[in-house]
Coordinates of C-alpha atoms in Angstrom, one line a residue:
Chain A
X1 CA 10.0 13.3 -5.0
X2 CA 8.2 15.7 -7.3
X3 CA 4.7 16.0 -6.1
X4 CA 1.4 18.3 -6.4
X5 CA -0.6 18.8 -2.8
X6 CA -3.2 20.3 -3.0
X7 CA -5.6 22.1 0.1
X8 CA -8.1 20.1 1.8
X9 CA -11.7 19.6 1.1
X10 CA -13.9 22.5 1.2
X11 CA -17.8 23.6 2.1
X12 CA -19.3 26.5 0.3
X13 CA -22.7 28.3 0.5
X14 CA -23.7 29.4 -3.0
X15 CA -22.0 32.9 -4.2
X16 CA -19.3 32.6 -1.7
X17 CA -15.9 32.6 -3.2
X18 CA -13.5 29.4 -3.2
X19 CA -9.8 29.8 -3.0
X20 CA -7.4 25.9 -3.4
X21 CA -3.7 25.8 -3.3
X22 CA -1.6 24.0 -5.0
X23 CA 2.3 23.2 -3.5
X24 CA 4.9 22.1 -5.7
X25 CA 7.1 19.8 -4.4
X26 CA 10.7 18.4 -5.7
X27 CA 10.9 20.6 -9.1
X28 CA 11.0 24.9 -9.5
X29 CA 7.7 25.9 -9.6
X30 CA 9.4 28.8 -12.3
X31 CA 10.0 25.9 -14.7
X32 CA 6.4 24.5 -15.3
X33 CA 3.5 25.7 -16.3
X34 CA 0.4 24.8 -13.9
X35 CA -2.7 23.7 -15.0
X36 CA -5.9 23.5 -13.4
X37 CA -9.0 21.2 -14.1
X38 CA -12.2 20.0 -12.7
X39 CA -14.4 17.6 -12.8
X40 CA -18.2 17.5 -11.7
X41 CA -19.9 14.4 -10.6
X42 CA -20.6 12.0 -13.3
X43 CA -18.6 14.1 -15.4
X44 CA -15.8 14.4 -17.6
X45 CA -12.7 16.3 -17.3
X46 CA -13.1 19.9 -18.0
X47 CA -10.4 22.1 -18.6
X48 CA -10.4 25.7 -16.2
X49 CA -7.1 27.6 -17.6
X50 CA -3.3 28.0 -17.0
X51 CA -0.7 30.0 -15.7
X52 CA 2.8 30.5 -17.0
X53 CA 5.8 29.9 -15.6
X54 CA 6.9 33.5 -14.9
X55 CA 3.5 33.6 -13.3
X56 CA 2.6 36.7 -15.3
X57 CA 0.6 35.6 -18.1
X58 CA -2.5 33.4 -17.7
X59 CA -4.9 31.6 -19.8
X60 CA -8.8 30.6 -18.8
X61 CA -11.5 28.9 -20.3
X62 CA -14.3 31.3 -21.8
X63 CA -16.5 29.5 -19.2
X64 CA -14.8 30.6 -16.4
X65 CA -13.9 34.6 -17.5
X66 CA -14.6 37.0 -14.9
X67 CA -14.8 34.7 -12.1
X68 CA -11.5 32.8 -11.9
X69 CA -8.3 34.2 -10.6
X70 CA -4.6 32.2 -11.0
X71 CA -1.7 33.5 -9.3
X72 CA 1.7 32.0 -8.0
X73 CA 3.5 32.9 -4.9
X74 CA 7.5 31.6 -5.8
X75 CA 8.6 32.0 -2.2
X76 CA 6.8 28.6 -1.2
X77 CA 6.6 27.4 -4.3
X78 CA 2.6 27.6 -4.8
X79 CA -0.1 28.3 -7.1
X80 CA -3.5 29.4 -6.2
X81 CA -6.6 29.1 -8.3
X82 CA -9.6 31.8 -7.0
X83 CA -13.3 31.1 -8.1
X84 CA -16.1 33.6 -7.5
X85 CA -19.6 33.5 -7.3
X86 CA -20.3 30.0 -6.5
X87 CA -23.1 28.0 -7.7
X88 CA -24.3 24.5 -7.3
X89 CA -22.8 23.9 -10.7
X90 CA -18.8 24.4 -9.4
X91 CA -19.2 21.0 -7.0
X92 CA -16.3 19.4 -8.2
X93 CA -13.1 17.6 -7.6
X94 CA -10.5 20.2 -8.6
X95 CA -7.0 19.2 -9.9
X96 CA -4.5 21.3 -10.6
X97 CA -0.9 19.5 -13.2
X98 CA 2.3 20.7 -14.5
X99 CA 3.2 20.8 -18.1
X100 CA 6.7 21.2 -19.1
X101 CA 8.0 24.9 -20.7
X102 CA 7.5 23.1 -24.0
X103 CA 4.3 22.4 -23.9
X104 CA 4.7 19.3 -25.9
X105 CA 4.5 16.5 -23.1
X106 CA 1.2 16.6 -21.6
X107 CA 0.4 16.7 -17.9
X108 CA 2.4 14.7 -16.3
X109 CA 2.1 15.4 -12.6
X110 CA -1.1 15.8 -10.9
X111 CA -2.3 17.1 -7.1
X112 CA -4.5 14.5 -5.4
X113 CA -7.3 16.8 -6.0
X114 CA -9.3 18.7 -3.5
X115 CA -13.2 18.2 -3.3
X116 CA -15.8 21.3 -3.7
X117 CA -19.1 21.5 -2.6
X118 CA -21.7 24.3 -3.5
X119 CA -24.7 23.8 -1.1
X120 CA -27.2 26.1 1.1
Chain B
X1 CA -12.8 25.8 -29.7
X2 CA -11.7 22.1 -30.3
X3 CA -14.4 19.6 -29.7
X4 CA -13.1 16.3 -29.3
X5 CA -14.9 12.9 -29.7
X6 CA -14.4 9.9 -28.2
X7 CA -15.8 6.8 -29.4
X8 CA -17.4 3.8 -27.8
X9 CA -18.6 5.7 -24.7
X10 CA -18.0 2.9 -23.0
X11 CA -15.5 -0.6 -24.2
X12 CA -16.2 -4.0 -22.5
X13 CA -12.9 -6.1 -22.8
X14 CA -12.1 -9.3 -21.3
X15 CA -8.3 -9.5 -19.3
X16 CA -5.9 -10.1 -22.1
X17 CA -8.0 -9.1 -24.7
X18 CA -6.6 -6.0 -26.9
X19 CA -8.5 -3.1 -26.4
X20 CA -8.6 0.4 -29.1
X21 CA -10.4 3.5 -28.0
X22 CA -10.7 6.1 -30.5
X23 CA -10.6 10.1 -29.6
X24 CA -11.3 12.9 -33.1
X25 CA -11.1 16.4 -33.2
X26 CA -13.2 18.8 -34.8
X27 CA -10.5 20.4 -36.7
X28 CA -6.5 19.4 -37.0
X29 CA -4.4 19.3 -33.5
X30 CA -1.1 18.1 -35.7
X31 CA 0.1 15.4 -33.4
X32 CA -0.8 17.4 -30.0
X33 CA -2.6 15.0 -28.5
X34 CA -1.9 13.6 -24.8
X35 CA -3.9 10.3 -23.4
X36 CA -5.0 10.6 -20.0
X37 CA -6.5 7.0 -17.3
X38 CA -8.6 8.1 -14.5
X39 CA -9.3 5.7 -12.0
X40 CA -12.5 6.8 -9.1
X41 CA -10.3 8.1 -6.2
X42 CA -6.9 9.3 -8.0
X43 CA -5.6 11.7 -9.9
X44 CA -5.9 11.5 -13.7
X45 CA -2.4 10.1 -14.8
X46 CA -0.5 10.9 -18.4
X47 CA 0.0 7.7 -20.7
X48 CA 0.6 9.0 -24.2
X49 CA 1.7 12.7 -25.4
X50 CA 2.5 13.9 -28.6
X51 CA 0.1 11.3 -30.0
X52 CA 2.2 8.2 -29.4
X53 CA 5.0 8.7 -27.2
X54 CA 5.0 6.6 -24.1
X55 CA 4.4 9.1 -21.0
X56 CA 7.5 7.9 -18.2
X57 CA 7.0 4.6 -16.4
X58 CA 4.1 3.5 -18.8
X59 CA 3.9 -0.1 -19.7
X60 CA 5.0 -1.2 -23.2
X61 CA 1.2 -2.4 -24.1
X62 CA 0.0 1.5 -24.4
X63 CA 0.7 2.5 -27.7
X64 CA -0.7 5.6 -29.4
X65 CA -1.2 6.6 -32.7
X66 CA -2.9 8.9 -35.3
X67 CA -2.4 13.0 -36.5
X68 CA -4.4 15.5 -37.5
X69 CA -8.1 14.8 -36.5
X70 CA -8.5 11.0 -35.8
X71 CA -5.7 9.4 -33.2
X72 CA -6.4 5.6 -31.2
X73 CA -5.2 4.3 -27.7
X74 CA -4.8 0.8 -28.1
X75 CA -3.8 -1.4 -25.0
X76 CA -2.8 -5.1 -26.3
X77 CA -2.9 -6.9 -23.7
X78 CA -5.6 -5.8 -20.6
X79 CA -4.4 -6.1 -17.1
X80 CA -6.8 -5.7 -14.3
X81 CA -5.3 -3.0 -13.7
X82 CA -6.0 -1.0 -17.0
X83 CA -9.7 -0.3 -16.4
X84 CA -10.5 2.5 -15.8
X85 CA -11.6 5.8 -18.1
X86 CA -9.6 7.2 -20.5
X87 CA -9.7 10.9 -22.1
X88 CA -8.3 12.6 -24.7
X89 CA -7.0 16.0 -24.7
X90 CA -5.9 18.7 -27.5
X91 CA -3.0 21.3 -26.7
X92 CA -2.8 22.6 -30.3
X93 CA -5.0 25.6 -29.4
X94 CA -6.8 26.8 -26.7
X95 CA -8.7 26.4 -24.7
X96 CA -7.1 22.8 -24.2
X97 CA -9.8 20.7 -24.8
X98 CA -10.7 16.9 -23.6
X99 CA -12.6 14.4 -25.4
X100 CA -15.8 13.4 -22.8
X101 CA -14.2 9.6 -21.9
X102 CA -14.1 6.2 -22.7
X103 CA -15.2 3.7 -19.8
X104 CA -12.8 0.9 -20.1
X105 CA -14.6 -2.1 -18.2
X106 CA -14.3 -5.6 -17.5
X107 CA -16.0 -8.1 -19.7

């Protein structure tokens, strides 16, 4: 069954950093690009950046420059997303999605998503 | 970068009532334009890509249509369970870009 999981919910005191995985599952991780979004409470969905499916080139959001980090291990078949400097503002439900090579059919898988929260 | 609009902010239908939520981008995506249904609790699921192609195991009553800047999501008949909030999202350019949502709700 092709499948996201993603790592479980996580507790963070403001500037730590945050690192969620992201195990493929039923498909070659090598054959998909892998997305990553978030969304805030009461919030829409807000695009972070991408990773390709060589693992070797990424993409981010200007937003996040400088602080976020994508990387892939292919021996099991994982992606990682790393996020620095924590404030308040990066409590969030974190998703990360494959998109075919193409990248002409949208996201169609999805992790359950793993909760974030920022708080002293 | 890509600002997209989505319009009402939020759509009270009643159950078997058609319902058409509208998504416009600041400049032309061609017909890259994928149609995403959140539900509080899941993951956000794909219904349309490529502007009006049926994402797998989507019901026949999703249709999708539009290019360029202005592209709809109409359901025609409303199930229960259909609502829900739906986004838009660009992948012409980047960064990929969503719309902010349409709250599809029960009349």
């Amino acid at each position: 069954q092709v499948q996201l999981v993603q790592s479980g919910a996580e507790v963070k005191k403001p500037g730590a950093s945050l690192k969620v995985s992201c195990k493929a599952f039923g498909y070659t991780l090598t054959t998909y690009y892998t997305h990553w979004v978030r969304q805030a409470p009461g919030q829409g969905l807000e695009w972070m950046g991408i990773i390709n499916p060589s693992g070797i080139s990424r993409t981010y959001a200007q937003k996040f420059e400088g602080r976020v980090t994508m990387s892939r291990d292919t021996s099991t078949s994982t992606v990682y997303m790393e996020l620095t400097s924590l404030t308040s503002e990066d409590t969030a439900i974190y998703y990360c999605a494959r998109e075919a090579a193409a990248q002409d059919e949208g996201l169609d898988v999805w992790g359950q998503g793993t909760t974030v929260t920022v708080s002293s | 970068e890509i600002v997209m609009t989505q319009s009402p902010a939020t759509l009270s239908v009643s159950p078997g009532e058609r319902a058409t939520l509208s998504c416009r981008a600041s400049q032309s995506v061609g017909s890259n334009l994928a149609w995403y249904q959140h539900k509080p609790g899941q993951a956000p699921r794909l219904v349309i890509y490529e502007a009006s192609t049926r994402a797998t195991s989507v019901a026949a009553r999703f249709s999708g249509s539009g290019s360029a800047t202005d592209f709809t999501l109409t359901i025609s008949s409303l199930q229960s369970e259909d609502f829900a909030i739906y986004y838009c999202q660009q992948y012409h350019k980047w960064p990929r870009t969503f719309g902010q949502g349409t709250k599809l709700e029960i009349k």
